[in-house]
Short mmCIF file of C-alpha atoms in Angstrom, two decimals:
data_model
loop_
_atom_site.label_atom_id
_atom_site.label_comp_id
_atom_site.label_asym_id
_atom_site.label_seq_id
_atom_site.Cartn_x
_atom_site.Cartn_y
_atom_site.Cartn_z
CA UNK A 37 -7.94 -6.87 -20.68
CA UNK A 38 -8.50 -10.41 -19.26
CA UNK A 39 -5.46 -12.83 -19.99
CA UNK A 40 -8.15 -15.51 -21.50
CA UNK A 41 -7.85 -12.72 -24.57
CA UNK A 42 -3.73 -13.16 -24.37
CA UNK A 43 -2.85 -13.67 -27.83
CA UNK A 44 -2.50 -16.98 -29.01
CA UNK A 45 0.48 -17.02 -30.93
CA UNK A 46 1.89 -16.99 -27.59
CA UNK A 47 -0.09 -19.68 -25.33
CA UNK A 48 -0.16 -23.14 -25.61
CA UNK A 49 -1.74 -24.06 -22.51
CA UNK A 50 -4.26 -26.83 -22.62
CA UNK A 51 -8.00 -26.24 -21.54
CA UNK A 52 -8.09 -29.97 -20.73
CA UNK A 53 -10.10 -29.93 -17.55
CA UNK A 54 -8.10 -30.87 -14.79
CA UNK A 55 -8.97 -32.59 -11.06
CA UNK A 56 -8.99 -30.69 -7.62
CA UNK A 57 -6.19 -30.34 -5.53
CA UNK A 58 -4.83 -30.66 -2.19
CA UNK A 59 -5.03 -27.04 -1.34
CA UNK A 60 -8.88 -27.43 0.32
CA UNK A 61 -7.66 -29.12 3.17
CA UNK A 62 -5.00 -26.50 3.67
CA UNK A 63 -8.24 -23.60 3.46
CA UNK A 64 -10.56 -25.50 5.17
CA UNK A 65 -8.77 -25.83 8.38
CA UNK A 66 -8.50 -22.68 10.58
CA UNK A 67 -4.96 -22.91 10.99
CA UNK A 68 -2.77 -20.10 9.57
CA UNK A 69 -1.39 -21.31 6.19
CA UNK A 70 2.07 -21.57 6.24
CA UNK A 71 4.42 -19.69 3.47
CA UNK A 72 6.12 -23.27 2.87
CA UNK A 73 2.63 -24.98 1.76
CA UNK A 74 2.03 -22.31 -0.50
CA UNK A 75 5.39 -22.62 -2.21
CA UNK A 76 4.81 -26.33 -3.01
CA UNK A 77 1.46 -25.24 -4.32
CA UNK A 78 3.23 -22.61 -6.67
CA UNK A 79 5.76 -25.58 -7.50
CA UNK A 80 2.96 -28.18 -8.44
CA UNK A 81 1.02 -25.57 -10.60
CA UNK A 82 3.66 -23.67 -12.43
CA UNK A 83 4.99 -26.95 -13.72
CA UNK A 84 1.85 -27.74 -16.07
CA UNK A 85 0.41 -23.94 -16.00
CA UNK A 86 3.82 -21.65 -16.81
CA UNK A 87 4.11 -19.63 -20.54
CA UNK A 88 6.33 -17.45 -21.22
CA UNK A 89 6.58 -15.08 -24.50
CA UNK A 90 8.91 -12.75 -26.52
CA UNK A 91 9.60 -9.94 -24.20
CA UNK A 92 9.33 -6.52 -26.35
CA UNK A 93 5.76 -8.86 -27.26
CA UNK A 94 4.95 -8.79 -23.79
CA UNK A 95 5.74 -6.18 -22.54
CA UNK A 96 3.65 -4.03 -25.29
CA UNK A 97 0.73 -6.41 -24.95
CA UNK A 98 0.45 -6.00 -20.82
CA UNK A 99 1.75 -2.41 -20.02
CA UNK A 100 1.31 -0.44 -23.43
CA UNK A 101 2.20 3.07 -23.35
CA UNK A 102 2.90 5.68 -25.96
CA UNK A 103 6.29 6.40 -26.76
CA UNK A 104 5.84 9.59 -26.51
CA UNK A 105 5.06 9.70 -23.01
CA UNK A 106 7.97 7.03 -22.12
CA UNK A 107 9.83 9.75 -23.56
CA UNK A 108 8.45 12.52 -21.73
CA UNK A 109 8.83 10.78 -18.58
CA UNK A 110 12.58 9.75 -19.47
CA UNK A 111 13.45 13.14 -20.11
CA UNK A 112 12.03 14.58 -16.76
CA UNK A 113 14.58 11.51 -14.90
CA UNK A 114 17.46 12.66 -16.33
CA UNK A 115 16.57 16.01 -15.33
CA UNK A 116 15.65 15.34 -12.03
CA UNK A 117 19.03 13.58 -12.07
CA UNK A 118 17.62 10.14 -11.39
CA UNK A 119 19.20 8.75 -14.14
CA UNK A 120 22.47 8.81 -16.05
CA UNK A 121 22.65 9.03 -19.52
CA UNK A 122 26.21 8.69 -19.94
CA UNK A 123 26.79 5.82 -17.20
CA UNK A 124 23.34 3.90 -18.36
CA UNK A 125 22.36 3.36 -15.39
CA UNK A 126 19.81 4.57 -12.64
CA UNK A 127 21.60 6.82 -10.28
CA UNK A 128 20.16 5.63 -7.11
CA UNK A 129 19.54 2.13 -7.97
CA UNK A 130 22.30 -0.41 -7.30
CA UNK A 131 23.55 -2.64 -9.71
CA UNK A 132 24.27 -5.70 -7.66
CA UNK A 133 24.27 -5.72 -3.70
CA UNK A 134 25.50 -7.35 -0.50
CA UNK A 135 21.93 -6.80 0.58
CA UNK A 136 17.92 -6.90 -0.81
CA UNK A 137 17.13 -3.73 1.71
CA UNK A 138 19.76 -2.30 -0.13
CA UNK A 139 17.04 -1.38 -3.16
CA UNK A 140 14.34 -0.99 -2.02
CA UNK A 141 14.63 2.99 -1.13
CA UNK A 142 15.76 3.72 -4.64
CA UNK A 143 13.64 1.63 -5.87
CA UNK A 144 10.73 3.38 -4.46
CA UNK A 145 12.36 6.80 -5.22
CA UNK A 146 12.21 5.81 -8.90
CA UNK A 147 9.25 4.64 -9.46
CA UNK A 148 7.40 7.18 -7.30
CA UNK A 149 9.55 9.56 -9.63
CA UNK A 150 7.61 7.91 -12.50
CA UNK A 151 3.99 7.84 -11.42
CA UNK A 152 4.30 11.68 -10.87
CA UNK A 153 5.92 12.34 -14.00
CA UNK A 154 3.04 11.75 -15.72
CA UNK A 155 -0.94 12.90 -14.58
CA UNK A 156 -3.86 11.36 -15.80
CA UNK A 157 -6.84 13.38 -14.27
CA UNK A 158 -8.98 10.65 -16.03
CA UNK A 159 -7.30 8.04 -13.69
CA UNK A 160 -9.96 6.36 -11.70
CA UNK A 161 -7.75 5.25 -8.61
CA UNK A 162 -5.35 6.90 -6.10
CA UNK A 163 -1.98 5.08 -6.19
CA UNK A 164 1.31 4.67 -4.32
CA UNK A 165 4.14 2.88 -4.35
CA UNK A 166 5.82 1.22 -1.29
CA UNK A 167 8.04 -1.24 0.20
CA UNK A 168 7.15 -3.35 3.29
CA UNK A 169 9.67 -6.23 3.19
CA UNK A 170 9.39 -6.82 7.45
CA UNK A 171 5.66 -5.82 8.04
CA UNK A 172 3.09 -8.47 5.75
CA UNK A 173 -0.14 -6.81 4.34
CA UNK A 174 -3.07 -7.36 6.59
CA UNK A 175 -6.15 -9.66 5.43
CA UNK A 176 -9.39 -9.76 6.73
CA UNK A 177 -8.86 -14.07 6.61
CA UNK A 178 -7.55 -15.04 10.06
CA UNK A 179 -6.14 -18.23 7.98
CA UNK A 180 -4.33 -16.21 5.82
CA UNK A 181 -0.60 -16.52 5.28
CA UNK A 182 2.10 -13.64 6.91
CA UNK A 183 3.62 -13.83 3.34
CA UNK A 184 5.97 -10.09 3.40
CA UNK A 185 6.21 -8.88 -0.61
CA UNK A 186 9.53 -6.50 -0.65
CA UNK A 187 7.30 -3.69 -2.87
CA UNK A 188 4.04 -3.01 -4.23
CA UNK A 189 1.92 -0.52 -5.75
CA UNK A 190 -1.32 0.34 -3.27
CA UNK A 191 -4.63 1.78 -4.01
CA UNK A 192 -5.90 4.43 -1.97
CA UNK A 193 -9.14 4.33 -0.37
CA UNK A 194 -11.39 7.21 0.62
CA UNK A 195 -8.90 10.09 1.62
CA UNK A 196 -6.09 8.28 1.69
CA UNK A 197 -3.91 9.63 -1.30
CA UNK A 198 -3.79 12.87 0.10
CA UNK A 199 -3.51 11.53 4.01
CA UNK A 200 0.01 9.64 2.01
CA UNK A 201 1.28 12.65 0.50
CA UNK A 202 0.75 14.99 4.29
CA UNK A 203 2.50 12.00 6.11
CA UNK A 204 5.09 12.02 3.62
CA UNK A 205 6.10 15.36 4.21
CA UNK A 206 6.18 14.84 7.98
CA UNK A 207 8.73 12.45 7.64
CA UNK A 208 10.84 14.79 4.91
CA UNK A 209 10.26 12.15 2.05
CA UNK A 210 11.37 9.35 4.30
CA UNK A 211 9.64 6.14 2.07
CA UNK A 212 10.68 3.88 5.28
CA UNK A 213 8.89 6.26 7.70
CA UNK A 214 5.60 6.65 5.89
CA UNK A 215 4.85 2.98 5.53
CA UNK A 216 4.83 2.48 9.36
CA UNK A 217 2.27 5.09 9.65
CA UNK A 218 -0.66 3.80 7.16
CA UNK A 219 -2.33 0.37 7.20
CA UNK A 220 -1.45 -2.02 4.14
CA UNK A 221 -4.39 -4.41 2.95
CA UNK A 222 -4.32 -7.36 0.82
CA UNK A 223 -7.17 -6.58 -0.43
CA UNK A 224 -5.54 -2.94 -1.91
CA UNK A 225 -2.61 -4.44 -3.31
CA UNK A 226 -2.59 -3.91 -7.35
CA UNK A 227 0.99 -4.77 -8.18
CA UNK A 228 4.08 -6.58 -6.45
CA UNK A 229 7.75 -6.40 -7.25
CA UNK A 230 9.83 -9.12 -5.56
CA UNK A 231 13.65 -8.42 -5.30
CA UNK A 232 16.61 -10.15 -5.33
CA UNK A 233 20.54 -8.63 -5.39
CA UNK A 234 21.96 -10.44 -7.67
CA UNK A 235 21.66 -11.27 -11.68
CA UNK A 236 20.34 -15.02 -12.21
CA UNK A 237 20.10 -16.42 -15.86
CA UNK A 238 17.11 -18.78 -14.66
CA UNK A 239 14.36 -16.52 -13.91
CA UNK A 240 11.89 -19.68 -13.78
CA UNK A 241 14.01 -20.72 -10.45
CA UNK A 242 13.62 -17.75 -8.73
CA UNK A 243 10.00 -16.57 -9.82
CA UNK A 244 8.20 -19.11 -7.34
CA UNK A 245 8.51 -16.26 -4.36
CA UNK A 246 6.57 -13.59 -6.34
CA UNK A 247 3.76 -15.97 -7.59
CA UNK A 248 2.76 -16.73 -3.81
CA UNK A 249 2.36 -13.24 -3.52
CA UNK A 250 0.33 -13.03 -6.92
CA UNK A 251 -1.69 -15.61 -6.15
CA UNK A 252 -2.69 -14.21 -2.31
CA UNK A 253 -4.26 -11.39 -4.50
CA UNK A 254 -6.19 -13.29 -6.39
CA UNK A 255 -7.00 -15.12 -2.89
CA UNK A 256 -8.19 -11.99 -1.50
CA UNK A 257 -9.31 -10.24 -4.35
CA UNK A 258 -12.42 -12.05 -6.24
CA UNK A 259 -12.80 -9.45 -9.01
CA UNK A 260 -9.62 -9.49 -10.26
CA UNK A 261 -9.30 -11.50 -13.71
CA UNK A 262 -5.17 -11.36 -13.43
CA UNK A 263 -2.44 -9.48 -11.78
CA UNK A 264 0.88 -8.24 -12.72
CA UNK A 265 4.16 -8.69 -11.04
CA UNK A 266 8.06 -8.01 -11.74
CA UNK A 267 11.07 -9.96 -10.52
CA UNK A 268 13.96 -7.82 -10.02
CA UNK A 269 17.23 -9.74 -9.68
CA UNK A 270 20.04 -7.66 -9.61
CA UNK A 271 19.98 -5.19 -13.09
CA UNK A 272 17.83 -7.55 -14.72
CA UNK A 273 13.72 -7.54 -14.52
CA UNK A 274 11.28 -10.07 -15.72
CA UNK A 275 7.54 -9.31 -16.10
CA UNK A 276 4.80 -11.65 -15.42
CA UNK A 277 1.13 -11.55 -15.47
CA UNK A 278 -0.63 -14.71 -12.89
CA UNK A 279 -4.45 -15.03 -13.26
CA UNK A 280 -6.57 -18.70 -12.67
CA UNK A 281 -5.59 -20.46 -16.03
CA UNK A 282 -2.10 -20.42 -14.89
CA UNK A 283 1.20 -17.63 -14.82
CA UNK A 284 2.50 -15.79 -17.99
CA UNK A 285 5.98 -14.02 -18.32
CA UNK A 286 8.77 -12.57 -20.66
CA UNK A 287 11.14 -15.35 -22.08
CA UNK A 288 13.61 -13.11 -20.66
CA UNK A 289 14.53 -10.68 -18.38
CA UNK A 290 15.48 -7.46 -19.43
CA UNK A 291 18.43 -4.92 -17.75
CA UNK A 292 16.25 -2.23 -16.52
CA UNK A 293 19.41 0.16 -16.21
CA UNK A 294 20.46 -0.31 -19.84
CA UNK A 295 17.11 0.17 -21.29
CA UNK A 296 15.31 2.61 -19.02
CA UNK A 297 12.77 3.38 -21.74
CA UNK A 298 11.07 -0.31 -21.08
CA UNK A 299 11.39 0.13 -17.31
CA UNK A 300 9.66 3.30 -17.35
CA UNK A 301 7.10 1.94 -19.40
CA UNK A 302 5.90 -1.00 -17.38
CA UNK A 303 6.41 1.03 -13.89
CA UNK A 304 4.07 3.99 -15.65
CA UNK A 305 1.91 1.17 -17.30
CA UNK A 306 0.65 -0.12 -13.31
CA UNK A 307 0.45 3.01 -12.21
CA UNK A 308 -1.91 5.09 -14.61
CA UNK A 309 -3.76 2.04 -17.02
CA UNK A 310 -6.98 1.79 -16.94
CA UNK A 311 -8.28 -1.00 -14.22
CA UNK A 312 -9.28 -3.60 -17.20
CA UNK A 313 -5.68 -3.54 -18.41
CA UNK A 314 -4.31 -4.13 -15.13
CA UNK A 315 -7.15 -7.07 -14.35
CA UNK A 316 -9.83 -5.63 -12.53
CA UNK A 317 -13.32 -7.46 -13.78
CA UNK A 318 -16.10 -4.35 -14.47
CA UNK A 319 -18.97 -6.56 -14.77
CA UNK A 320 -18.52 -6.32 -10.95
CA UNK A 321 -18.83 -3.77 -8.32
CA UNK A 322 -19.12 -3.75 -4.63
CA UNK A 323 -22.65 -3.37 -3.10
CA UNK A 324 -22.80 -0.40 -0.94
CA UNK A 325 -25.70 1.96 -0.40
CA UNK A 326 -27.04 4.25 -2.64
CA UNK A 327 -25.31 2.67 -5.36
CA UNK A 328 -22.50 0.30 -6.18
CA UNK A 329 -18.84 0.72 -6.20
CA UNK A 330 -15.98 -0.69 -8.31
CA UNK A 331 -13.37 -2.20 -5.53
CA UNK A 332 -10.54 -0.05 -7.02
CA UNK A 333 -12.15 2.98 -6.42
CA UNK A 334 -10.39 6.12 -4.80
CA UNK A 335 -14.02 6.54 -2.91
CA UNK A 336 -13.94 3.36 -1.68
CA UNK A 337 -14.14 3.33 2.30
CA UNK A 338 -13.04 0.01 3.88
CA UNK A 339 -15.84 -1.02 5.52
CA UNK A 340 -17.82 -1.29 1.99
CA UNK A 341 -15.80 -4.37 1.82
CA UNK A 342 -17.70 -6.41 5.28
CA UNK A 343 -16.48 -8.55 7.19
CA UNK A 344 -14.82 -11.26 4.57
CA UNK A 345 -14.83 -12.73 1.44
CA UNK A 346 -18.11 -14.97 2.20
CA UNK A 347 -20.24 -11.73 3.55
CA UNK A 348 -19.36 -9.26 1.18
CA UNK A 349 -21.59 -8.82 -1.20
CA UNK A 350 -21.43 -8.24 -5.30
CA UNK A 351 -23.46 -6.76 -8.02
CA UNK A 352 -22.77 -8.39 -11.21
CA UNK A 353 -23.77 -7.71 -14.83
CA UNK A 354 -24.61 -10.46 -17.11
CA UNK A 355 -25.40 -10.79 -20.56
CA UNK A 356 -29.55 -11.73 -20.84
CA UNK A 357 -30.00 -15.21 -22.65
CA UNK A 358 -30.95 -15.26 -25.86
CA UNK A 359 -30.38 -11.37 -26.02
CA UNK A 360 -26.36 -10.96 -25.99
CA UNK A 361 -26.64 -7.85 -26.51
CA UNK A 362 -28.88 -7.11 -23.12
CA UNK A 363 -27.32 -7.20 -19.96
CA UNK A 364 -29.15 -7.80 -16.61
CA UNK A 365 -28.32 -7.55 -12.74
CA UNK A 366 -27.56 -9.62 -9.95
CA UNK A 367 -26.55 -9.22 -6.34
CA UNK A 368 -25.19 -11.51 -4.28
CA UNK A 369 -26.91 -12.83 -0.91
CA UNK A 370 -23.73 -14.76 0.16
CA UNK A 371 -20.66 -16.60 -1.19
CA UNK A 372 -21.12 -20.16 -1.03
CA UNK A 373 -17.40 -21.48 -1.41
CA UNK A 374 -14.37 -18.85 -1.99
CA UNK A 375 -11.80 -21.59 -1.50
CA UNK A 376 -10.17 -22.24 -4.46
CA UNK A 377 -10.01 -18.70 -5.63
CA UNK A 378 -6.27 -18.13 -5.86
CA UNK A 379 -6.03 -21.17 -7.58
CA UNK A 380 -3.46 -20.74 -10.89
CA UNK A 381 -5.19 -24.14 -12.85
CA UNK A 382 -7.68 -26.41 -12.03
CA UNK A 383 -11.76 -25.41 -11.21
CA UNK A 384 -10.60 -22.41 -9.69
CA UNK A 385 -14.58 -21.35 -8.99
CA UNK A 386 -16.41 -19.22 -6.80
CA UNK A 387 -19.50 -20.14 -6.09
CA UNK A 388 -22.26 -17.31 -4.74
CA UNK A 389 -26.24 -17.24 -3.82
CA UNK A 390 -27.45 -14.43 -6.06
CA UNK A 391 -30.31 -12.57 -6.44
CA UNK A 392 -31.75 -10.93 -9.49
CA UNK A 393 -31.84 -6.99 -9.30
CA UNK A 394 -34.61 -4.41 -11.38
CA UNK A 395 -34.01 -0.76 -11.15
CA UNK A 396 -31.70 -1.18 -8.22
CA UNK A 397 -33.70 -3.21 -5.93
CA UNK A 398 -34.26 -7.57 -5.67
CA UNK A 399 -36.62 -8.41 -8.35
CA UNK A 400 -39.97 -9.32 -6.42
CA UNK A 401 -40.37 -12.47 -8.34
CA UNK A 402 -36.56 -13.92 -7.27
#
């Protein structure tokens, strides 16, 4: 579900139309963009563009899961011992800490202890969760920033979920080990969880360093209509959802020891929703020979994606005009300007040459 069909009850954000901004001459030069500039970006838009909502609201809204399973998969963590029901807290998980590396392993542990608790054969992606706090995702821009998120949930290409679970036994469940031996796109990166080791009342101060990461996936990922992301500070966690009208989040943050049921439920929610609830755009697929591909596909092989952002080529699906209930094809020849496309306000458009397909090939008369 695309955040332009977030309730309303809960938005106020204006659709007042709203001038370009400084950011194209950061793009247009070659230059690496520095983390820095794309802080003060975050700054300037969050401070017209930022929501926030009742949390349980939320948190039902974005990740909703049956209770049932939440259950299920609670049950199987105290089993496995991974959390205490007596002590309220997560076993491995520390409450507060001298140090951010400090959580990430049993972080990890956790919520890779979710995502197996539960199997959805229906699931139309291979995920995993990891943490990569000193190595940044690659990108295919040479401009791009060496932004490092602490942990994120990765989609598998071709082969690749079962080439994760081999090297993982290698290393004897070593989460450190197995990241150095796979190859972390930007462009594969669903969901980020940015940490911090110690409890802060004012989420809205701290939440600047995850939306730079948010907002590189949208950067890199051009059929994405939002994307989720946590901030962990301490026991407490805050959800937020960032697409190009501007971020969303909880009102507050939530202690993800004393209510493991919610935690469970937005971990599970990432890692087994469908890809419209977690802000993939289906009108859209990848153009790749004999027939197109959805981007967040477990078939997916890397070089279906070319060379960058302005080669790679789409097929979209359009309603006909006049006839809303027809839809018709197009491919596109080339993008024409990318530039804004992580943009959080403002005429965050992408612009391509398109073509009009029949029956799978360019319509003669285009």
């Amino acid at each position: 579900m695309s955040s332009r069909d977030y309730d309303h009850k809960y938005s106020n954000i204006s659709a007042l139309d709203t001038p370009l901004k400084p950011i194209l001459t950061v793009q247009t030069a070659r230059s690496r963009t520095l983390a820095a500039d794309i802080e003060k970006m975050v700054e300037t838009e969050l401070k017209s563009h930022c929501v926030v909502a009742d949390t349980d609201a939320f948190i039902d809204h974005y990740f909703n899961v049956s209770s049932e399973v939440v259950q299920n998969v609670f049950d199987e963590m105290v089993r496995q011992k991974l959390y205490d029901k007596v002590d309220r807290s997560w076993c491995s998980i520390p409450q507060e800490s001298a140090k951010e590396s400090e959580f990430y392993s049993p972080l990890i542990e956790v919520c890779e202890a979710i995502r197996r608790a539960y199997v959805d054969d229906k699931t139309e992606y291979d995920c995993r969760w990891f943490m990569s706090p000193d190595n940044p995702p690659k990108s295919q821009d040479q401009a791009s920033s060496l932004i490092r998120p602490d942990v994120f949930l990765l989609l598998g290409m071709e082969g690749e979920g079962e080439r994760w679970e081999n090297e993982l036994k290698k290393h004897n469940d070593n989460q450190a080990e197995l990241i150095k031996s796979i190859i972390a796109w930007w462009l594969r990166v669903s969901v980020i969880i940015e940490v911090k080791r110690k409890n802060d009342p004012d989420v809205l101060a701290r939440v600047t360093q995850l939306m730079t990461y948010l907002r590189q996936v949208l950067r890199e990922q051009l059929d994405r209509w939002f994307v989720p992301g946590f901030l962990l500070t301490g026991t407490q966690l805050a959800a937020w959802v960032v697409d190009r009208s501007g971020a969303f989040g909880t009102q507050k943050s939530f202690n993800f020891h004393k209510e493991p049921k919610k935690f469970i439920q937005v971990i599970l929610a990432c890692s087994t929703l469908p890809p419209t609830r977690l802000g993939w755009d289906t009108t859209m697929m990848l153009w790749k020979t004999p027939s197109p591909v959805y981007s967040f596909s477990k078939t997916l092989k890397f070089e279906d994606y070319a060379k960058n952002a302005y080669t790679r080529q789409w097929v979209f699906t359009m309603p006909v005009r006049d006839q809303p209930h027809e839809r018709e094809s197009f491919i596109t020849t080339k993008a024409l300007s990318v530039v804004r496309a992580e943009c959080m306000q403002g005429r965050a458009t992408v612009v391509w040459a398109v073509q009009r397909l029949k029956d799978g090939k360019v319509a003669s008369d285009e």
